[in-house]
Short mmCIF file of C-alpha atoms in Angstrom, two decimals:
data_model
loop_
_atom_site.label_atom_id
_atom_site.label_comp_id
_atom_site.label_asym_id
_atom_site.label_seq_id
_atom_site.Cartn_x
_atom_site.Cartn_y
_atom_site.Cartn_z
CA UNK A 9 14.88 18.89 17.24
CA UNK A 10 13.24 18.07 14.00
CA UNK A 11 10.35 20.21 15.14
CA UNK A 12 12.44 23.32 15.91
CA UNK A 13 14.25 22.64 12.98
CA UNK A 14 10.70 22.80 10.66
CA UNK A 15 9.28 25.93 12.71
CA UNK A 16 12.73 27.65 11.61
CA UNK A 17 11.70 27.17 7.70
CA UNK A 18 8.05 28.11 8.00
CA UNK A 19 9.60 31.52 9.85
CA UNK A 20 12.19 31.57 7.13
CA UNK A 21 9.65 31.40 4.30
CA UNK A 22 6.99 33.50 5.65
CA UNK A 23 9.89 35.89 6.16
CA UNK A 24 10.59 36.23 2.00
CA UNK A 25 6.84 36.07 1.07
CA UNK A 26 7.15 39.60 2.99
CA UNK A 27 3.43 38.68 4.14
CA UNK A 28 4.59 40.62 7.58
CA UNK A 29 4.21 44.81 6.03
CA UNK A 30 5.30 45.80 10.21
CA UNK A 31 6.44 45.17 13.60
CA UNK A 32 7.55 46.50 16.38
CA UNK A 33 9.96 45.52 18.84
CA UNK A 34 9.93 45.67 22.25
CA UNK A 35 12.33 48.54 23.55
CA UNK A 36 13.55 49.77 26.94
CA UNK A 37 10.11 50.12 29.27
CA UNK A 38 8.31 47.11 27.17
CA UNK A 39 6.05 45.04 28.76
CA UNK A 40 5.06 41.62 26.81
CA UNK A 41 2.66 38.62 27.57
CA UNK A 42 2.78 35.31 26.32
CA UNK A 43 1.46 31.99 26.24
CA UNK A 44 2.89 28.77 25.75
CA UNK A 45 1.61 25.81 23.97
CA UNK A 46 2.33 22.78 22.23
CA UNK A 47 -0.20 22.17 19.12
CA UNK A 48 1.60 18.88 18.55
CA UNK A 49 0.75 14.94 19.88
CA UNK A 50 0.97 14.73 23.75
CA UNK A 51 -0.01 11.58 24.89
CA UNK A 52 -3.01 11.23 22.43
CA UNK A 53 -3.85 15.15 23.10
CA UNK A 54 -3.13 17.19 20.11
CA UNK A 55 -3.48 20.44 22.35
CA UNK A 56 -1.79 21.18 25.55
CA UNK A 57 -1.68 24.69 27.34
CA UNK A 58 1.84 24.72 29.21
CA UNK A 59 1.83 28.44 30.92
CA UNK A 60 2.07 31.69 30.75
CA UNK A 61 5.44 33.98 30.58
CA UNK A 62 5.93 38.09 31.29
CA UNK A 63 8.55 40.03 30.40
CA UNK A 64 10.19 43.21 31.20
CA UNK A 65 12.73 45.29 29.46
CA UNK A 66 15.34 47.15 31.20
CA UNK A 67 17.11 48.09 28.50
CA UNK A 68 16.55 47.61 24.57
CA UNK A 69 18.37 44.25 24.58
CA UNK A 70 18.09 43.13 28.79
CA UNK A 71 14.63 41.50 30.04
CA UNK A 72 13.62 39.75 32.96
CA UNK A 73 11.04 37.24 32.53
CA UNK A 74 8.54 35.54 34.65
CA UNK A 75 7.15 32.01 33.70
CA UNK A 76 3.67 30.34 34.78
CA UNK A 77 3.47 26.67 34.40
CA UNK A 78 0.03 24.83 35.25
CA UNK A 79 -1.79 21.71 33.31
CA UNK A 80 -4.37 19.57 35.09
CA UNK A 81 -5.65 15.84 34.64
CA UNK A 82 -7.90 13.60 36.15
CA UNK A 83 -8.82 9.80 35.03
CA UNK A 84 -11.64 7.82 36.74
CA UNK A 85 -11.60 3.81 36.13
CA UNK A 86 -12.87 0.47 37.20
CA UNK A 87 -10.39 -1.99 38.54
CA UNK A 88 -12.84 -5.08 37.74
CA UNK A 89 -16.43 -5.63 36.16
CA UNK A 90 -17.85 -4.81 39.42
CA UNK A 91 -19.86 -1.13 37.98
CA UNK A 92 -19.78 -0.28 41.99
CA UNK A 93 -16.04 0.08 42.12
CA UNK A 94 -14.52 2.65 40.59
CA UNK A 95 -11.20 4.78 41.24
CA UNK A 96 -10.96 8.76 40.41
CA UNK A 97 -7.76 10.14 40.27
CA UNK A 98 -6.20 13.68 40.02
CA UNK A 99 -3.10 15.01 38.90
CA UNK A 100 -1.78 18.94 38.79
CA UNK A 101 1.11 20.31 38.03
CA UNK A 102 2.65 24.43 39.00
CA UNK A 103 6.14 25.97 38.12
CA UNK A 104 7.37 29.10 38.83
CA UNK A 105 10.36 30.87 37.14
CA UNK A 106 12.50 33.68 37.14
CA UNK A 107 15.11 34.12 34.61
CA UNK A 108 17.14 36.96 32.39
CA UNK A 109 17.79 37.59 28.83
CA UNK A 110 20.02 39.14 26.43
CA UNK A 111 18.30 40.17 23.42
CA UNK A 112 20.09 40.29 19.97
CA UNK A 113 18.91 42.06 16.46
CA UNK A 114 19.62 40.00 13.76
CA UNK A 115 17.21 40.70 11.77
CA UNK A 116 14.19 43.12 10.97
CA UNK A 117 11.81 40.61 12.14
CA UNK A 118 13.97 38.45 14.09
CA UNK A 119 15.13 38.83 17.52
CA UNK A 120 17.18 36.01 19.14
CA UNK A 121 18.10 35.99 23.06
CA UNK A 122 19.70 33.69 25.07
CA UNK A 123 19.61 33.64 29.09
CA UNK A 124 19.20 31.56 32.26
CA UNK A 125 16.63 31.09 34.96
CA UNK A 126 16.01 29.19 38.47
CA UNK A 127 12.26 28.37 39.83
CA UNK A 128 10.62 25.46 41.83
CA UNK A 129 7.95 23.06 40.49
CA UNK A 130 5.00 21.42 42.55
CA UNK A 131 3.90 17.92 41.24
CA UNK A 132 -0.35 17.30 42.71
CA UNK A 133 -1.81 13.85 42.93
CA UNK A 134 -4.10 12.26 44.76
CA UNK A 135 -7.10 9.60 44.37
CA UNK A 136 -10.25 8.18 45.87
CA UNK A 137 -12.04 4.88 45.48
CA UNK A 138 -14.58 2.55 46.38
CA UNK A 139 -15.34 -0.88 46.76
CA UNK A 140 -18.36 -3.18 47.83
CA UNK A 141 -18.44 -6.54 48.83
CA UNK A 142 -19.56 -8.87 51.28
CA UNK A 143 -18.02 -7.71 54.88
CA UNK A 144 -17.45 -11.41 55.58
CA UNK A 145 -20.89 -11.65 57.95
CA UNK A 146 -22.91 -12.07 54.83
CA UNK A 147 -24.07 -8.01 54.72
CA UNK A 148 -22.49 -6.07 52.05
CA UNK A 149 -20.73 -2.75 52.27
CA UNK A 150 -19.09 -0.30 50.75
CA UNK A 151 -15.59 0.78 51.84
CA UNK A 152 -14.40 4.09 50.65
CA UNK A 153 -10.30 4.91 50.76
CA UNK A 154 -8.43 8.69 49.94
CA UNK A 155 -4.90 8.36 48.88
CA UNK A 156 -3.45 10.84 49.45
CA UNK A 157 0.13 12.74 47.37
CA UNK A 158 -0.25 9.19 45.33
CA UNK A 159 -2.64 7.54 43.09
CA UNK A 160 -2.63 3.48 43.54
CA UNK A 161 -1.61 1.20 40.68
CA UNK A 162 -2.15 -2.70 40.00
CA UNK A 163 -0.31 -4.03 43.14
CA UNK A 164 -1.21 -3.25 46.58
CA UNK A 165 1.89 -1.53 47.39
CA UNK A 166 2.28 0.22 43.93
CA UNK A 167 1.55 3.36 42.48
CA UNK A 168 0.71 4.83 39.06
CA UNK A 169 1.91 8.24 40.25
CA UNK A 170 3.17 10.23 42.73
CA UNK A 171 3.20 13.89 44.57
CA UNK A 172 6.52 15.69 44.69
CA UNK A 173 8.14 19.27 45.20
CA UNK A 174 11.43 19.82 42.96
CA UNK A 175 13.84 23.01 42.27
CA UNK A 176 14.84 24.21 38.50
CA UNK A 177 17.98 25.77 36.63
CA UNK A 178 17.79 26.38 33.11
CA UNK A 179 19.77 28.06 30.80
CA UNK A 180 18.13 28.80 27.21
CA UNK A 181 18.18 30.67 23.73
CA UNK A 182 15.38 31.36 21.70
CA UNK A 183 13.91 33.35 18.36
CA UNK A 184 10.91 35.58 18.11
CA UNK A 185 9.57 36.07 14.65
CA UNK A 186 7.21 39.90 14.99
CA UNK A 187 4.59 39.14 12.57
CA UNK A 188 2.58 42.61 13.27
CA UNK A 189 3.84 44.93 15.80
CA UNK A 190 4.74 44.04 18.95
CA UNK A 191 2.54 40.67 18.12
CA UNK A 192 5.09 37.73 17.40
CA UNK A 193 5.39 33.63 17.71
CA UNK A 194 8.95 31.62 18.79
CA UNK A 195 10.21 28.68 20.19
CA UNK A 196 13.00 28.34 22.53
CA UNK A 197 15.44 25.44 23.18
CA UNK A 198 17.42 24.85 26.66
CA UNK A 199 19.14 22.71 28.41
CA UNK A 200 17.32 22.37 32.11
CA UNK A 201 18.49 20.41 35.38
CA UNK A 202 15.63 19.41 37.42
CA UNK A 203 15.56 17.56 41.03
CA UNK A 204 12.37 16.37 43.03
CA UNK A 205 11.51 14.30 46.07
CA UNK A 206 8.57 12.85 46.46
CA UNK A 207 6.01 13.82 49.37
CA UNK A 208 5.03 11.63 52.14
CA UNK A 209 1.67 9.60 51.33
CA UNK A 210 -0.89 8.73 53.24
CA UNK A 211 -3.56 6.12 53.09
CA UNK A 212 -6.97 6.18 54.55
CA UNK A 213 -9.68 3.92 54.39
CA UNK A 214 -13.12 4.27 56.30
CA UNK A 215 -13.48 3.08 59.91
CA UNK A 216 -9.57 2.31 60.08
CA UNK A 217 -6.50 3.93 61.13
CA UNK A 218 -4.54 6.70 58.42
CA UNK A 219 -1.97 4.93 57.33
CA UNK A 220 1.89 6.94 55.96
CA UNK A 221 3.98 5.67 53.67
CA UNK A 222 7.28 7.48 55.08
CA UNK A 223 9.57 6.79 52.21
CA UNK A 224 10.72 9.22 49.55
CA UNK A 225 13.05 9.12 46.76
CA UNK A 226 14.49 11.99 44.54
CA UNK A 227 15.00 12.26 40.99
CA UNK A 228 17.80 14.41 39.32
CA UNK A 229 17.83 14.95 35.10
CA UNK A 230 19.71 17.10 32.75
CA UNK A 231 18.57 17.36 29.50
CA UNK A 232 18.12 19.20 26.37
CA UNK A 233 14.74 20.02 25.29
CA UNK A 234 12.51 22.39 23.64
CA UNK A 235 9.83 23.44 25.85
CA UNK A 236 7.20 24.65 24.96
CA UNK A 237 6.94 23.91 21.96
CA UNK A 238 5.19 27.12 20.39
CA UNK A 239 5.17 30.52 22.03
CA UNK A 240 2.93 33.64 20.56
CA UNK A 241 3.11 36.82 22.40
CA UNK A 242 2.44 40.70 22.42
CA UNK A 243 4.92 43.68 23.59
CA UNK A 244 2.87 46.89 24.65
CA UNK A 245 4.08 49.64 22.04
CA UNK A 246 6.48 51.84 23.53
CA UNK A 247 5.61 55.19 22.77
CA UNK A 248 8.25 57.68 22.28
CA UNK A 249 8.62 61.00 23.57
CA UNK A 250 9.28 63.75 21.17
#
Protein backbone atom coordinates (compact mmCIF):
# COMPACT_ATOMS: atom_id res chain seq x y z
CA UNK A 1 0.00 0.00 0.00
CA UNK A 2 2.71 2.39 0.88
CA UNK A 3 4.00 1.93 -2.63
CA UNK A 4 0.70 2.78 -4.37
CA UNK A 5 0.28 5.34 -2.01
CA UNK A 6 3.98 7.10 -3.15
CA UNK A 7 3.32 6.40 -7.03
CA UNK A 8 -0.03 8.50 -6.38
CA UNK A 9 2.22 11.71 -5.26
CA UNK A 10 4.89 11.42 -7.91
CA UNK A 11 1.62 11.36 -10.50
CA UNK A 12 0.18 14.12 -8.41
CA UNK A 13 3.27 16.31 -8.63
CA UNK A 14 4.32 15.68 -12.07
CA UNK A 15 0.70 16.55 -12.74
CA UNK A 16 1.19 20.52 -11.36
CA UNK A 17 4.76 20.87 -12.77
CA UNK A 18 2.49 20.65 -16.09
CA UNK A 19 5.74 18.81 -17.54
CA UNK A 20 2.92 16.66 -19.63
CA UNK A 21 2.00 19.77 -22.73
CA UNK A 22 -0.59 16.55 -24.31
CA UNK A 23 -2.33 13.36 -24.31
CA UNK A 24 -4.65 11.54 -25.73
CA UNK A 25 -7.07 9.19 -24.53
CA UNK A 26 -8.12 6.16 -25.74
CA UNK A 27 -11.75 6.48 -27.30
CA UNK A 28 -14.31 4.07 -28.78
CA UNK A 29 -12.17 1.74 -31.49
CA UNK A 30 -8.77 2.16 -29.27
CA UNK A 31 -6.45 -0.39 -29.20
CA UNK A 32 -3.62 -0.18 -26.30
CA UNK A 33 -0.55 -2.40 -25.28
CA UNK A 34 1.06 -2.65 -22.14
CA UNK A 35 3.58 -4.13 -20.07
CA UNK A 36 3.80 -4.87 -16.61
CA UNK A 37 6.64 -4.65 -14.27
CA UNK A 38 7.77 -4.28 -10.91
CA UNK A 39 11.13 -2.02 -10.67
CA UNK A 40 11.08 -2.69 -6.94
CA UNK A 41 13.02 -5.63 -4.58
CA UNK A 42 11.76 -9.18 -5.52
CA UNK A 43 13.55 -11.64 -3.81
CA UNK A 44 17.02 -9.91 -4.23
CA UNK A 45 15.95 -8.97 -8.03
CA UNK A 46 15.39 -5.34 -8.39
CA UNK A 47 13.70 -6.03 -11.90
CA UNK A 48 10.98 -8.41 -12.69
CA UNK A 49 8.93 -8.53 -16.05
CA UNK A 50 5.32 -9.81 -14.93
CA UNK A 51 3.30 -9.78 -18.49
CA UNK A 52 1.82 -8.24 -20.96
CA UNK A 53 -1.96 -6.74 -21.11
CA UNK A 54 -4.27 -5.60 -24.42
CA UNK A 55 -7.06 -3.69 -24.43
CA UNK A 56 -10.01 -2.89 -26.45
CA UNK A 57 -12.53 -0.16 -26.34
CA UNK A 58 -16.06 -0.66 -27.12
CA UNK A 59 -17.17 2.37 -26.16
CA UNK A 60 -15.32 5.65 -24.80
CA UNK A 61 -15.52 4.43 -21.18
CA UNK A 62 -16.08 0.14 -21.74
CA UNK A 63 -12.80 -2.07 -22.52
CA UNK A 64 -12.09 -5.55 -22.52
CA UNK A 65 -8.71 -6.50 -21.62
CA UNK A 66 -6.49 -9.41 -22.14
CA UNK A 67 -3.57 -10.19 -19.66
CA UNK A 68 -0.21 -12.25 -20.35
CA UNK A 69 1.57 -13.48 -17.36
CA UNK A 70 5.04 -15.40 -17.82
CA UNK A 71 8.46 -15.17 -15.57
CA UNK A 72 11.03 -17.96 -15.67
CA UNK A 73 13.78 -19.27 -13.12
CA UNK A 74 16.19 -21.83 -12.90
CA UNK A 75 18.86 -22.51 -9.91
CA UNK A 76 21.59 -25.20 -10.23
CA UNK A 77 23.38 -26.33 -6.77
CA UNK A 78 25.51 -28.84 -5.02
CA UNK A 79 23.97 -30.81 -2.23
CA UNK A 80 27.58 -31.65 -0.67
CA UNK A 81 31.37 -30.87 -1.49
CA UNK A 82 31.30 -33.63 -3.88
CA UNK A 83 31.97 -31.01 -7.40
CA UNK A 84 30.36 -34.25 -9.33
CA UNK A 85 26.94 -33.79 -7.82
CA UNK A 86 25.04 -31.17 -8.67
CA UNK A 87 21.11 -30.49 -8.98
CA UNK A 88 19.53 -28.04 -11.82
CA UNK A 89 16.25 -26.97 -11.32
CA UNK A 90 13.53 -25.08 -13.34
CA UNK A 91 10.65 -23.16 -12.55
CA UNK A 92 7.94 -21.27 -15.05
CA UNK A 93 5.11 -19.68 -14.50
CA UNK A 94 1.82 -18.66 -17.39
CA UNK A 95 -1.56 -16.82 -16.65
CA UNK A 96 -4.10 -16.00 -18.81
CA UNK A 97 -6.90 -13.40 -18.24
CA UNK A 98 -9.90 -11.98 -19.47
CA UNK A 99 -11.58 -9.22 -17.73
CA UNK A 100 -13.82 -5.80 -18.34
CA UNK A 101 -13.58 -2.26 -17.41
CA UNK A 102 -15.42 0.81 -16.81
CA UNK A 103 -13.45 3.75 -17.54
CA UNK A 104 -14.02 7.11 -15.67
CA UNK A 105 -12.68 10.88 -16.57
CA UNK A 106 -11.65 12.53 -13.70
CA UNK A 107 -9.26 14.34 -14.82
CA UNK A 108 -7.39 15.74 -18.01
CA UNK A 109 -4.67 13.36 -17.52
CA UNK A 110 -6.24 10.95 -15.32
CA UNK A 111 -8.42 8.14 -16.15
CA UNK A 112 -9.52 5.74 -13.36
CA UNK A 113 -11.48 2.29 -14.13
CA UNK A 114 -12.52 -0.29 -12.12
CA UNK A 115 -13.62 -3.95 -13.39
CA UNK A 116 -13.36 -7.72 -12.91
CA UNK A 117 -11.76 -10.64 -14.65
CA UNK A 118 -11.49 -14.66 -14.53
CA UNK A 119 -8.33 -16.66 -16.13
CA UNK A 120 -6.32 -19.87 -15.21
CA UNK A 121 -2.64 -19.97 -14.15
CA UNK A 122 -0.04 -22.84 -14.92
CA UNK A 123 2.72 -23.26 -12.21
CA UNK A 124 6.21 -25.33 -14.26
CA UNK A 125 8.81 -27.14 -12.25
CA UNK A 126 10.88 -29.71 -12.66
CA UNK A 127 14.67 -30.81 -11.86
CA UNK A 128 17.53 -33.12 -12.73
CA UNK A 129 20.53 -34.35 -10.81
CA UNK A 130 23.41 -36.43 -10.45
CA UNK A 131 25.34 -38.30 -8.16
CA UNK A 132 28.56 -40.56 -8.12
CA UNK A 133 29.71 -42.89 -5.75
CA UNK A 134 30.89 -46.20 -5.19
CA UNK A 135 28.02 -48.78 -6.51
CA UNK A 136 28.82 -50.90 -3.45
CA UNK A 137 31.18 -53.52 -5.70
CA UNK A 138 34.03 -51.11 -5.36
CA UNK A 139 33.41 -49.45 -9.19
CA UNK A 140 32.05 -46.05 -9.15
CA UNK A 141 29.12 -44.65 -11.04
CA UNK A 142 27.16 -42.08 -11.74
CA UNK A 143 23.37 -42.21 -11.24
CA UNK A 144 21.35 -39.61 -12.97
CA UNK A 145 17.44 -38.90 -11.65
CA UNK A 146 14.53 -36.37 -13.54
CA UNK A 147 11.93 -35.15 -11.20
CA UNK A 148 9.50 -34.46 -12.68
CA UNK A 149 6.26 -31.38 -11.80
CA UNK A 150 8.64 -31.08 -8.46
CA UNK A 151 12.04 -30.02 -7.58
CA UNK A 152 13.55 -32.13 -4.43
CA UNK A 153 14.45 -30.40 -1.18
CA UNK A 154 16.71 -31.48 1.94
CA UNK A 155 14.72 -34.66 2.93
CA UNK A 156 14.16 -37.53 0.77
CA UNK A 157 10.54 -37.19 0.63
CA UNK A 158 10.52 -33.29 0.50
CA UNK A 159 10.31 -30.76 -1.94
CA UNK A 160 11.46 -27.15 -2.47
CA UNK A 161 8.68 -26.66 -5.02
CA UNK A 162 6.03 -27.91 -6.80
CA UNK A 163 3.97 -28.03 -10.34
CA UNK A 164 0.34 -27.01 -10.20
CA UNK A 165 -2.67 -25.78 -12.48
CA UNK A 166 -5.07 -23.16 -10.59
CA UNK A 167 -8.24 -20.93 -11.78
CA UNK A 168 -8.47 -16.92 -11.06
CA UNK A 169 -11.26 -14.23 -10.20
CA UNK A 170 -10.30 -10.82 -9.67
CA UNK A 171 -12.00 -7.81 -9.33
CA UNK A 172 -9.81 -4.45 -9.59
CA UNK A 173 -9.58 -0.53 -9.99
CA UNK A 174 -6.83 1.27 -11.28
CA UNK A 175 -5.38 4.95 -12.56
CA UNK A 176 -3.63 5.78 -15.76
CA UNK A 177 -1.63 8.95 -15.73
CA UNK A 178 -1.26 9.98 -20.10
CA UNK A 179 2.04 11.54 -20.01
CA UNK A 180 2.15 12.15 -24.03
CA UNK A 181 -0.64 10.98 -26.10
CA UNK A 182 -1.99 7.87 -25.93
CA UNK A 183 1.53 6.95 -24.01
CA UNK A 184 0.73 6.66 -20.14
CA UNK A 185 2.06 4.69 -16.78
CA UNK A 186 -0.52 3.28 -13.73
CA UNK A 187 -0.83 0.92 -11.17
CA UNK A 188 -3.80 -1.01 -10.27
CA UNK A 189 -4.92 -2.53 -6.92
CA UNK A 190 -7.42 -5.70 -6.57
CA UNK A 191 -8.56 -7.97 -4.54
CA UNK A 192 -7.96 -11.66 -6.33
CA UNK A 193 -9.14 -15.29 -5.20
CA UNK A 194 -6.87 -17.87 -6.45
CA UNK A 195 -7.14 -21.91 -6.12
CA UNK A 196 -4.49 -24.57 -7.36
CA UNK A 197 -3.81 -28.27 -7.06
CA UNK A 198 -0.80 -29.56 -7.46
CA UNK A 199 0.14 -32.07 -10.42
CA UNK A 200 1.06 -35.59 -10.00
CA UNK A 201 5.03 -36.09 -9.76
CA UNK A 202 7.02 -38.46 -10.91
CA UNK A 203 10.44 -39.73 -10.06
CA UNK A 204 12.92 -41.41 -12.24
CA UNK A 205 16.23 -42.51 -11.69
CA UNK A 206 18.48 -44.48 -14.27
CA UNK A 207 18.21 -48.26 -14.62
CA UNK A 208 15.09 -48.30 -12.14
CA UNK A 209 11.47 -48.22 -12.27
CA UNK A 210 9.46 -44.40 -12.70
CA UNK A 211 8.29 -43.87 -9.65
CA UNK A 212 4.54 -41.36 -8.95
CA UNK A 213 3.93 -39.59 -6.16
CA UNK A 214 -0.07 -39.72 -6.46
CA UNK A 215 -0.92 -37.17 -3.87
CA UNK A 216 -2.10 -33.63 -4.43
CA UNK A 217 -3.24 -30.89 -2.32
CA UNK A 218 -4.99 -27.53 -3.24
CA UNK A 219 -4.48 -24.16 -2.08
CA UNK A 220 -7.28 -21.44 -1.92
CA UNK A 221 -6.27 -17.41 -1.01
CA UNK A 222 -8.06 -14.18 -1.08
CA UNK A 223 -6.22 -11.26 -0.83
CA UNK A 224 -5.65 -7.72 -1.54
CA UNK A 225 -2.74 -6.79 -3.54
CA UNK A 226 -1.29 -4.56 -6.03
CA UNK A 227 -0.06 -6.41 -8.90
CA UNK A 228 1.99 -5.40 -10.90
CA UNK A 229 3.40 -3.04 -9.47
CA UNK A 230 4.08 -0.47 -12.44
CA UNK A 231 2.22 -0.53 -15.73
CA UNK A 232 3.33 1.85 -18.89
CA UNK A 233 1.33 1.55 -21.96
CA UNK A 234 0.32 3.09 -25.45
CA UNK A 235 -3.39 3.56 -27.02
CA UNK A 236 -3.23 3.72 -30.97
CA UNK A 237 -4.62 7.37 -31.78
CA UNK A 238 -8.03 7.22 -32.85
CA UNK A 239 -8.42 9.21 -35.76
CA UNK A 240 -11.56 11.00 -36.32
CA UNK A 241 -13.62 11.27 -39.25
CA UNK A 242 -14.59 14.66 -40.39
Amino acid sequence: MKKFNLILVALALFTASGAAVAQTKPGKGSFGTEVQFNPFDQNGKTFQLDGLKFRYFLTDNDALRLKVGFGFDSEKYKPDDDEDDFVKGKAADFSVDLGYERHFNVAKRLDLYAGAQIGIYKHFASAKSEWTGDNGNGQMETIKTEYKNYIPGEGDNDYSDRAYFGVAASVFTGLDFYIYKGLYIGTELGLYIKSHKTNKAELKISGLKTQEMNDSDRYTSCKFDIEPTLRLGWNREVKKKT
